[in-house]
């Protein structure tokens, strides 16, 4: 797992950040606060947050989904890219981590746009489907437990409109996906997910070497 673009040499990565990162003081503070947490490597990379915001704007997203909030860097980045009446359904199971996120959402003035669901994400996504919300979302970011990726993806695909965008994090998984000696459950799950997505004709795809590998899947019409 990597919260920087690990495919770039350090000097080139530093250059990329120096000429393109526009992280504001609030996001920077969230990153600094999260750095004290022992799980801080779970946080997305700052250039990735900026890219998610750009993608949300590019796709004209009004209704978005997030699976895996942690301390809120990605949700804050995406929520700020939504229109004022936009909605982000944010799924996580951790009260303490999302309490940090909520503090930053409030400070950023986007708390009203974010509907935090503290429950296993599969339960939340199934609930949205049962509530008749299929094909009503424009954008989804998947970044939680890796073994459930195929299940999150299938549900997100149903919840998205045609032309909606699913973004999946960690699809290069520090390069371990290409290392046959790595056979742990998470690595195998990501490999299987990548393989299945490559054959999935319901979407147009691209796997970008951004941060820890970021796959875009656009729902075909
Ligand atoms: N996107 C976040 C960010 O920008 O910092 C990082 C998310 S972190 C990699 C993964 C998160 O998924 C954790 O906060 C964890 O609590 C959550 N998670 C793990 N299993 C889950 C589940 N079954 N349902 C919902 N959330 C889950
Ligand atoms: Ca991640």
PDB file of C-alpha atoms and ligand atoms in Angstrom:
ATOM      1  CA  UNK A   1       0.000   0.000   0.000  1.00  0.00           C
ATOM      2  CA  UNK A   2       1.378   3.413  -0.875  1.00  0.00           C
ATOM      3  CA  UNK A   3       0.130   6.948  -0.299  1.00  0.00           C
ATOM      4  CA  UNK A   4       2.400   8.484  -2.888  1.00  0.00           C
ATOM      5  CA  UNK A   5       2.822   7.807  -6.598  1.00  0.00           C
ATOM      6  CA  UNK A   6       5.256   4.939  -5.999  1.00  0.00           C
ATOM      7  CA  UNK A   7       6.065   4.360  -9.659  1.00  0.00           C
ATOM      8  CA  UNK A   8       8.009   7.634  -9.874  1.00  0.00           C
ATOM      9  CA  UNK A   9      11.561   8.185  -8.643  1.00  0.00           C
ATOM     10  CA  UNK A  10      11.658  10.460  -5.567  1.00  0.00           C
ATOM     11  CA  UNK A  11      13.112  13.487  -7.374  1.00  0.00           C
ATOM     12  CA  UNK A  12      10.590  13.279 -10.198  1.00  0.00           C
ATOM     13  CA  UNK A  13       7.737  12.798  -7.712  1.00  0.00           C
ATOM     14  CA  UNK A  14       8.903  15.873  -5.781  1.00  0.00           C
ATOM     15  CA  UNK A  15       8.959  17.803  -9.050  1.00  0.00           C
ATOM     16  CA  UNK A  16       5.462  16.644  -9.996  1.00  0.00           C
ATOM     17  CA  UNK A  17       4.138  17.822  -6.638  1.00  0.00           C
ATOM     18  CA  UNK A  18       6.003  21.115  -6.834  1.00  0.00           C
ATOM     19  CA  UNK A  19       4.438  22.065 -10.169  1.00  0.00           C
ATOM     20  CA  UNK A  20       0.949  20.603  -9.839  1.00  0.00           C
ATOM     21  CA  UNK A  21      -0.203  20.073  -6.253  1.00  0.00           C
ATOM     22  CA  UNK A  22      -2.656  22.688  -5.025  1.00  0.00           C
ATOM     23  CA  UNK A  23      -3.415  21.142  -1.646  1.00  0.00           C
ATOM     24  CA  UNK A  24      -4.917  23.836   0.559  1.00  0.00           C
ATOM     25  CA  UNK A  25      -4.210  24.436   4.259  1.00  0.00           C
ATOM     26  CA  UNK A  26      -7.188  22.350   5.420  1.00  0.00           C
ATOM     27  CA  UNK A  27      -6.244  19.227   3.447  1.00  0.00           C
ATOM     28  CA  UNK A  28      -2.641  19.707   4.493  1.00  0.00           C
ATOM     29  CA  UNK A  29      -3.698  19.852   8.137  1.00  0.00           C
ATOM     30  CA  UNK A  30      -5.773  16.688   7.700  1.00  0.00           C
ATOM     31  CA  UNK A  31      -2.745  14.944   6.195  1.00  0.00           C
ATOM     32  CA  UNK A  32      -0.530  16.114   9.050  1.00  0.00           C
ATOM     33  CA  UNK A  33      -3.035  14.999  11.694  1.00  0.00           C
ATOM     34  CA  UNK A  34      -3.493  11.616  10.014  1.00  0.00           C
ATOM     35  CA  UNK A  35       0.280  11.112   9.859  1.00  0.00           C
ATOM     36  CA  UNK A  36       0.194  10.487  13.637  1.00  0.00           C
ATOM     37  CA  UNK A  37      -2.097   7.479  13.145  1.00  0.00           C
ATOM     38  CA  UNK A  38      -0.372   4.111  12.841  1.00  0.00           C
ATOM     39  CA  UNK A  39      -2.538   3.307   9.797  1.00  0.00           C
ATOM     40  CA  UNK A  40      -1.713   6.565   8.007  1.00  0.00           C
ATOM     41  CA  UNK A  41      -0.362   4.764   4.933  1.00  0.00           C
ATOM     42  CA  UNK A  42      -4.018   4.002   4.142  1.00  0.00           C
ATOM     43  CA  UNK A  43      -4.623   7.653   3.313  1.00  0.00           C
ATOM     44  CA  UNK A  44      -4.721   8.475  -0.376  1.00  0.00           C
ATOM     45  CA  UNK A  45      -1.910  10.525  -1.896  1.00  0.00           C
ATOM     46  CA  UNK A  46      -2.440  14.297  -2.132  1.00  0.00           C
ATOM     47  CA  UNK A  47      -2.073  14.354  -5.942  1.00  0.00           C
ATOM     48  CA  UNK A  48      -4.660  11.582  -5.990  1.00  0.00           C
ATOM     49  CA  UNK A  49      -7.129  13.660  -3.987  1.00  0.00           C
ATOM     50  CA  UNK A  50      -6.707  16.457  -6.491  1.00  0.00           C
ATOM     51  CA  UNK A  51      -7.180  13.990  -9.354  1.00  0.00           C
ATOM     52  CA  UNK A  52     -10.362  12.560  -7.788  1.00  0.00           C
ATOM     53  CA  UNK A  53     -11.759  16.082  -7.528  1.00  0.00           C
ATOM     54  CA  UNK A  54     -10.916  16.724 -11.163  1.00  0.00           C
ATOM     55  CA  UNK A  55     -12.598  13.442 -12.191  1.00  0.00           C
ATOM     56  CA  UNK A  56     -15.705  14.271 -10.173  1.00  0.00           C
ATOM     57  CA  UNK A  57     -15.925  17.651 -11.913  1.00  0.00           C
ATOM     58  CA  UNK A  58     -15.135  16.143 -15.322  1.00  0.00           C
ATOM     59  CA  UNK A  59     -17.960  13.652 -14.945  1.00  0.00           C
ATOM     60  CA  UNK A  60     -20.355  16.392 -13.819  1.00  0.00           C
ATOM     61  CA  UNK A  61     -21.002  14.416 -10.659  1.00  0.00           C
ATOM     62  CA  UNK A  62     -23.919  15.474  -8.451  1.00  0.00           C
ATOM     63  CA  UNK A  63     -24.393  12.195  -6.621  1.00  0.00           C
ATOM     64  CA  UNK A  64     -21.345  10.250  -5.528  1.00  0.00           C
ATOM     65  CA  UNK A  65     -20.468   7.152  -3.524  1.00  0.00           C
ATOM     66  CA  UNK A  66     -17.401   6.391  -1.456  1.00  0.00           C
ATOM     67  CA  UNK A  67     -16.473   3.017   0.014  1.00  0.00           C
ATOM     68  CA  UNK A  68     -13.706   3.558   2.586  1.00  0.00           C
ATOM     69  CA  UNK A  69     -13.554   6.969   4.292  1.00  0.00           C
ATOM     70  CA  UNK A  70     -10.788   6.598   6.926  1.00  0.00           C
ATOM     71  CA  UNK A  71     -10.008  10.165   8.124  1.00  0.00           C
ATOM     72  CA  UNK A  72     -11.707  11.761   5.148  1.00  0.00           C
ATOM     73  CA  UNK A  73      -9.090  12.963   2.667  1.00  0.00           C
ATOM     74  CA  UNK A  74     -10.789  11.505  -0.421  1.00  0.00           C
ATOM     75  CA  UNK A  75     -14.326  12.301   0.736  1.00  0.00           C
ATOM     76  CA  UNK A  76     -13.370  15.902   1.429  1.00  0.00           C
ATOM     77  CA  UNK A  77     -11.690  16.186  -1.977  1.00  0.00           C
ATOM     78  CA  UNK A  78     -14.716  14.758  -3.805  1.00  0.00           C
ATOM     79  CA  UNK A  79     -17.397  16.528  -1.734  1.00  0.00           C
ATOM     80  CA  UNK A  80     -15.829  19.898  -2.461  1.00  0.00           C
ATOM     81  CA  UNK A  81     -16.008  19.109  -6.191  1.00  0.00           C
ATOM     82  CA  UNK A  82     -19.764  18.472  -6.041  1.00  0.00           C
ATOM     83  CA  UNK A  83     -22.333  21.239  -6.506  1.00  0.00           C
ATOM     84  CA  UNK A  84     -23.805  22.740  -3.308  1.00  0.00           C
ATOM     85  CA  UNK A  85     -26.875  20.478  -3.586  1.00  0.00           C
ATOM     86  CA  UNK A  86     -24.728  17.427  -4.398  1.00  0.00           C
ATOM     87  CA  UNK A  87     -24.615  14.324  -2.207  1.00  0.00           C
ATOM     88  CA  UNK A  88     -21.848  11.940  -1.256  1.00  0.00           C
ATOM     89  CA  UNK A  89     -22.851   8.688   0.399  1.00  0.00           C
ATOM     90  CA  UNK A  90     -19.746   7.764   2.394  1.00  0.00           C
ATOM     91  CA  UNK A  91     -19.394   4.206   3.738  1.00  0.00           C
ATOM     92  CA  UNK A  92     -17.154   3.089   6.578  1.00  0.00           C
ATOM     93  CA  UNK A  93     -17.291   0.979   9.730  1.00  0.00           C
ATOM     94  CA  UNK A  94     -14.982   3.031  11.964  1.00  0.00           C
ATOM     95  CA  UNK A  95     -16.476   5.603  14.307  1.00  0.00           C
ATOM     96  CA  UNK A  96     -13.115   7.034  15.521  1.00  0.00           C
ATOM     97  CA  UNK A  97     -11.604   7.481  12.060  1.00  0.00           C
ATOM     98  CA  UNK A  98     -14.739   9.012  10.574  1.00  0.00           C
ATOM     99  CA  UNK A  99     -15.032  11.337  13.594  1.00  0.00           C
ATOM    100  CA  UNK A 100     -11.828  12.945  12.331  1.00  0.00           C
ATOM    101  CA  UNK A 101     -13.322  13.093   8.821  1.00  0.00           C
ATOM    102  CA  UNK A 102     -16.515  14.736  10.119  1.00  0.00           C
ATOM    103  CA  UNK A 103     -14.518  17.451  11.852  1.00  0.00           C
ATOM    104  CA  UNK A 104     -12.820  18.369   8.582  1.00  0.00           C
ATOM    105  CA  UNK A 105     -16.039  18.146   6.521  1.00  0.00           C
ATOM    106  CA  UNK A 106     -17.615  20.580   8.987  1.00  0.00           C
ATOM    107  CA  UNK A 107     -14.695  22.985   8.816  1.00  0.00           C
ATOM    108  CA  UNK A 108     -14.797  22.862   5.019  1.00  0.00           C
ATOM    109  CA  UNK A 109     -18.536  23.567   5.018  1.00  0.00           C
ATOM    110  CA  UNK A 110     -19.422  20.364   3.151  1.00  0.00           C
ATOM    111  CA  UNK A 111     -20.826  18.283   6.019  1.00  0.00           C
ATOM    112  CA  UNK A 112     -24.394  18.720   4.739  1.00  0.00           C
ATOM    113  CA  UNK A 113     -23.418  17.162   1.410  1.00  0.00           C
ATOM    114  CA  UNK A 114     -22.053  14.015   3.026  1.00  0.00           C
ATOM    115  CA  UNK A 115     -24.273  11.180   4.155  1.00  0.00           C
ATOM    116  CA  UNK A 116     -22.004   9.014   6.337  1.00  0.00           C
ATOM    117  CA  UNK A 117     -23.191   5.429   6.720  1.00  0.00           C
ATOM    118  CA  UNK A 118     -21.442   3.606   9.545  1.00  0.00           C
ATOM    119  CA  UNK A 119     -22.068  -0.025   8.591  1.00  0.00           C
ATOM    120  CA  UNK A 120     -20.432  -2.686   6.456  1.00  0.00           C
ATOM    121  CA  UNK A 121     -20.424  -1.107   3.001  1.00  0.00           C
ATOM    122  CA  UNK A 122     -22.110  -4.086   1.327  1.00  0.00           C
ATOM    123  CA  UNK A 123     -25.070  -3.574   3.637  1.00  0.00           C
ATOM    124  CA  UNK A 124     -25.226   0.139   2.784  1.00  0.00           C
ATOM    125  CA  UNK A 125     -24.929  -0.418  -0.969  1.00  0.00           C
ATOM    126  CA  UNK A 126     -27.583  -3.161  -0.899  1.00  0.00           C
ATOM    127  CA  UNK A 127     -29.809  -0.794   1.087  1.00  0.00           C
ATOM    128  CA  UNK A 128     -29.444   1.882  -1.597  1.00  0.00           C
ATOM    129  CA  UNK A 129     -30.367  -0.650  -4.275  1.00  0.00           C
ATOM    130  CA  UNK A 130     -33.372  -1.835  -2.280  1.00  0.00           C
ATOM    131  CA  UNK A 131     -34.431   1.796  -1.832  1.00  0.00           C
ATOM    132  CA  UNK A 132     -34.677   2.134  -5.635  1.00  0.00           C
ATOM    133  CA  UNK A 133     -31.500   4.189  -6.088  1.00  0.00           C
ATOM    134  CA  UNK A 134     -30.102   2.090  -8.971  1.00  0.00           C
ATOM    135  CA  UNK A 135     -28.739   4.172 -11.862  1.00  0.00           C
ATOM    136  CA  UNK A 136     -28.933   7.414  -9.834  1.00  0.00           C
ATOM    137  CA  UNK A 137     -25.249   7.952  -8.987  1.00  0.00           C
ATOM    138  CA  UNK A 138     -22.642   9.604 -11.211  1.00  0.00           C
ATOM    139  CA  UNK A 139     -19.384   8.714  -9.503  1.00  0.00           C
ATOM    140  CA  UNK A 140     -17.994   6.084  -7.115  1.00  0.00           C
ATOM    141  CA  UNK A 141     -14.649   5.700  -5.352  1.00  0.00           C
ATOM    142  CA  UNK A 142     -13.813   2.244  -4.010  1.00  0.00           C
ATOM    143  CA  UNK A 143     -11.063   2.127  -1.362  1.00  0.00           C
ATOM    144  CA  UNK A 144     -11.932  -0.325   1.434  1.00  0.00           C
ATOM    145  CA  UNK A 145     -11.215  -4.003   2.214  1.00  0.00           C
ATOM    146  CA  UNK A 146      -9.681  -5.541  -0.893  1.00  0.00           C
ATOM    147  CA  UNK A 147     -11.382  -8.953  -0.793  1.00  0.00           C
ATOM    148  CA  UNK A 148     -14.737  -7.255  -1.213  1.00  0.00           C
ATOM    149  CA  UNK A 149     -13.678  -5.217  -4.261  1.00  0.00           C
ATOM    150  CA  UNK A 150     -15.647  -7.388  -6.743  1.00  0.00           C
ATOM    151  CA  UNK A 151     -18.785  -7.015  -4.602  1.00  0.00           C
ATOM    152  CA  UNK A 152     -18.368  -3.254  -4.182  1.00  0.00           C
ATOM    153  CA  UNK A 153     -17.756  -2.936  -7.913  1.00  0.00           C
ATOM    154  CA  UNK A 154     -20.876  -4.933  -8.900  1.00  0.00           C
ATOM    155  CA  UNK A 155     -23.073  -2.872  -6.615  1.00  0.00           C
ATOM    156  CA  UNK A 156     -21.508   0.429  -7.680  1.00  0.00           C
ATOM    157  CA  UNK A 157     -22.064  -0.523 -11.315  1.00  0.00           C
ATOM    158  CA  UNK A 158     -25.787  -1.018 -10.606  1.00  0.00           C
ATOM    159  CA  UNK A 159     -26.018   2.227  -8.649  1.00  0.00           C
ATOM    160  CA  UNK A 160     -24.332   4.283 -11.380  1.00  0.00           C
ATOM    161  CA  UNK A 161     -26.081   5.808 -14.369  1.00  0.00           C
ATOM    162  CA  UNK A 162     -24.809   4.999 -17.844  1.00  0.00           C
ATOM    163  CA  UNK A 163     -21.700   7.138 -18.390  1.00  0.00           C
ATOM    164  CA  UNK A 164     -21.024   7.127 -14.636  1.00  0.00           C
ATOM    165  CA  UNK A 165     -17.451   6.635 -13.438  1.00  0.00           C
ATOM    166  CA  UNK A 166     -16.105   4.091 -10.944  1.00  0.00           C
ATOM    167  CA  UNK A 167     -12.622   4.761  -9.563  1.00  0.00           C
ATOM    168  CA  UNK A 168     -10.877   1.879  -7.798  1.00  0.00           C
ATOM    169  CA  UNK A 169      -7.836   2.432  -5.606  1.00  0.00           C
ATOM    170  CA  UNK A 170      -4.703   0.324  -4.978  1.00  0.00           C
ATOM    171  CA  UNK A 171      -4.934  -1.692  -8.170  1.00  0.00           C
ATOM    172  CA  UNK A 172      -1.113  -1.850  -8.469  1.00  0.00           C
ATOM    173  CA  UNK A 173      -0.762  -2.561  -4.718  1.00  0.00           C
ATOM    174  CA  UNK A 174       2.858  -1.390  -4.318  1.00  0.00           C
ATOM    175  CA  UNK A 175       3.780  -3.534  -7.336  1.00  0.00           C
ATOM    176  CA  UNK A 176       2.991  -6.757  -5.450  1.00  0.00           C
ATOM    177  CA  UNK A 177       0.338  -7.713  -8.042  1.00  0.00           C
ATOM    178  CA  UNK A 178       3.212  -8.395 -10.454  1.00  0.00           C
ATOM    179  CA  UNK A 179       5.328 -10.296  -7.926  1.00  0.00           C
ATOM    180  CA  UNK A 180       4.508 -14.026  -8.040  1.00  0.00           C
ATOM    181  CA  UNK A 181       6.092 -14.572  -4.610  1.00  0.00           C
ATOM    182  CA  UNK A 182       3.318 -12.452  -3.037  1.00  0.00           C
ATOM    183  CA  UNK A 183       0.391 -14.762  -2.410  1.00  0.00           C
ATOM    184  CA  UNK A 184      -1.428 -13.103   0.518  1.00  0.00           C
ATOM    185  CA  UNK A 185      -5.205 -12.728   0.373  1.00  0.00           C
ATOM    186  CA  UNK A 186      -5.283  -9.000  -0.451  1.00  0.00           C
ATOM    187  CA  UNK A 187      -2.763  -9.294  -3.294  1.00  0.00           C
ATOM    188  CA  UNK A 188      -4.607 -12.266  -4.789  1.00  0.00           C
ATOM    189  CA  UNK A 189      -7.919 -10.425  -4.487  1.00  0.00           C
ATOM    190  CA  UNK A 190      -6.598  -7.373  -6.337  1.00  0.00           C
ATOM    191  CA  UNK A 191      -5.041  -9.546  -9.058  1.00  0.00           C
ATOM    192  CA  UNK A 192      -8.333 -11.387  -9.566  1.00  0.00           C
ATOM    193  CA  UNK A 193     -10.249  -8.110  -9.587  1.00  0.00           C
ATOM    194  CA  UNK A 194      -7.927  -6.569 -12.211  1.00  0.00           C
ATOM    195  CA  UNK A 195      -8.206  -9.668 -14.395  1.00  0.00           C
ATOM    196  CA  UNK A 196     -11.995  -9.756 -14.207  1.00  0.00           C
ATOM    197  CA  UNK A 197     -12.264  -6.042 -14.971  1.00  0.00           C
ATOM    198  CA  UNK A 198     -10.070  -6.419 -18.057  1.00  0.00           C
ATOM    199  CA  UNK A 199     -12.646  -8.834 -19.498  1.00  0.00           C
ATOM    200  CA  UNK A 200     -15.702  -6.809 -18.411  1.00  0.00           C
ATOM    201  CA  UNK A 201     -17.388  -5.418 -21.505  1.00  0.00           C
ATOM    202  CA  UNK A 202     -19.880  -3.363 -19.482  1.00  0.00           C
ATOM    203  CA  UNK A 203     -17.208  -0.707 -18.923  1.00  0.00           C
ATOM    204  CA  UNK A 204     -14.404   1.193 -20.645  1.00  0.00           C
ATOM    205  CA  UNK A 205     -11.307   0.996 -18.473  1.00  0.00           C
ATOM    206  CA  UNK A 206      -7.909   2.457 -17.805  1.00  0.00           C
ATOM    207  CA  UNK A 207      -5.429   1.492 -15.072  1.00  0.00           C
ATOM    208  CA  UNK A 208      -3.312   4.531 -14.290  1.00  0.00           C
ATOM    209  CA  UNK A 209       0.007   4.422 -12.381  1.00  0.00           C
ATOM    210  CA  UNK A 210      -1.249   7.215 -10.137  1.00  0.00           C
ATOM    211  CA  UNK A 211      -0.474   6.777  -6.422  1.00  0.00           C
ATOM    212  CA  UNK A 212      -0.865   3.032  -5.691  1.00  0.00           C
ATOM    213  CA  UNK A 213      -2.589   2.307  -9.024  1.00  0.00           C
ATOM    214  CA  UNK A 214      -5.944   3.816  -9.856  1.00  0.00           C
ATOM    215  CA  UNK A 215      -8.401   2.098 -12.196  1.00  0.00           C
ATOM    216  CA  UNK A 216     -11.103   4.055 -13.974  1.00  0.00           C
ATOM    217  CA  UNK A 217     -14.164   2.182 -15.226  1.00  0.00           C
ATOM    218  CA  UNK A 218     -16.762   4.106 -17.212  1.00  0.00           C
ATOM    219  CA  UNK A 219     -20.186   2.453 -17.384  1.00  0.00           C
ATOM    220  CA  UNK A 220     -21.085   1.890 -21.019  1.00  0.00           C
ATOM    221  CA  UNK A 221     -24.428   2.933 -22.428  1.00  0.00           C
TER     222      UNK A 221
HETATM  223  N1  LIG B   1     -10.207   6.797   1.119  1.00  0.00           N
HETATM  224  C1  LIG B   1      -9.571   6.974   2.412  1.00  0.00           C
HETATM  225  C2  LIG B   1      -8.737   8.234   2.434  1.00  0.00           C
HETATM  226  O1  LIG B   1      -8.868   9.058   1.535  1.00  0.00           O
HETATM  227  O2  LIG B   1      -7.937   8.428   3.357  1.00  0.00           O
HETATM  228  C3  LIG B   1      -8.775   5.741   2.807  1.00  0.00           C
HETATM  229  C4  LIG B   1      -9.647   4.527   3.085  1.00  0.00           C
HETATM  230  S1  LIG B   1      -8.817   3.242   3.982  1.00  0.00           S
HETATM  231  C5  LIG B   1      -7.733   2.597   2.775  1.00  0.00           C
HETATM  232  C6  LIG B   1     -10.005   1.937   4.091  1.00  0.00           C
HETATM  233  C7  LIG B   1     -11.219   2.209   4.976  1.00  0.00           C
HETATM  234  O3  LIG B   1     -12.166   1.166   4.723  1.00  0.00           O
HETATM  235  C8  LIG B   1     -10.975   2.217   6.477  1.00  0.00           C
HETATM  236  O4  LIG B   1     -11.383   3.448   7.028  1.00  0.00           O
HETATM  237  C9  LIG B   1     -11.826   1.070   7.012  1.00  0.00           C
HETATM  238  O5  LIG B   1     -12.456   1.353   8.254  1.00  0.00           O
HETATM  239  C10 LIG B   1     -12.866   0.914   5.914  1.00  0.00           C
HETATM  240  N2  LIG B   1     -13.472  -0.428   5.826  1.00  0.00           N
HETATM  241  C11 LIG B   1     -12.884  -1.627   5.978  1.00  0.00           C
HETATM  242  N3  LIG B   1     -13.775  -2.624   5.835  1.00  0.00           N
HETATM  243  C12 LIG B   1     -14.967  -2.023   5.564  1.00  0.00           C
HETATM  244  C13 LIG B   1     -16.282  -2.498   5.303  1.00  0.00           C
HETATM  245  N4  LIG B   1     -16.550  -3.818   5.280  1.00  0.00           N
HETATM  246  N5  LIG B   1     -17.251  -1.611   5.065  1.00  0.00           N
HETATM  247  C14 LIG B   1     -16.986  -0.271   5.073  1.00  0.00           C
HETATM  248  N6  LIG B   1     -15.768   0.241   5.304  1.00  0.00           N
HETATM  249  C15 LIG B   1     -14.772  -0.619   5.545  1.00  0.00           C
HETATM  250 CA1  LIG B   2      -6.335   3.192  -0.813  1.00  0.00          CA
END
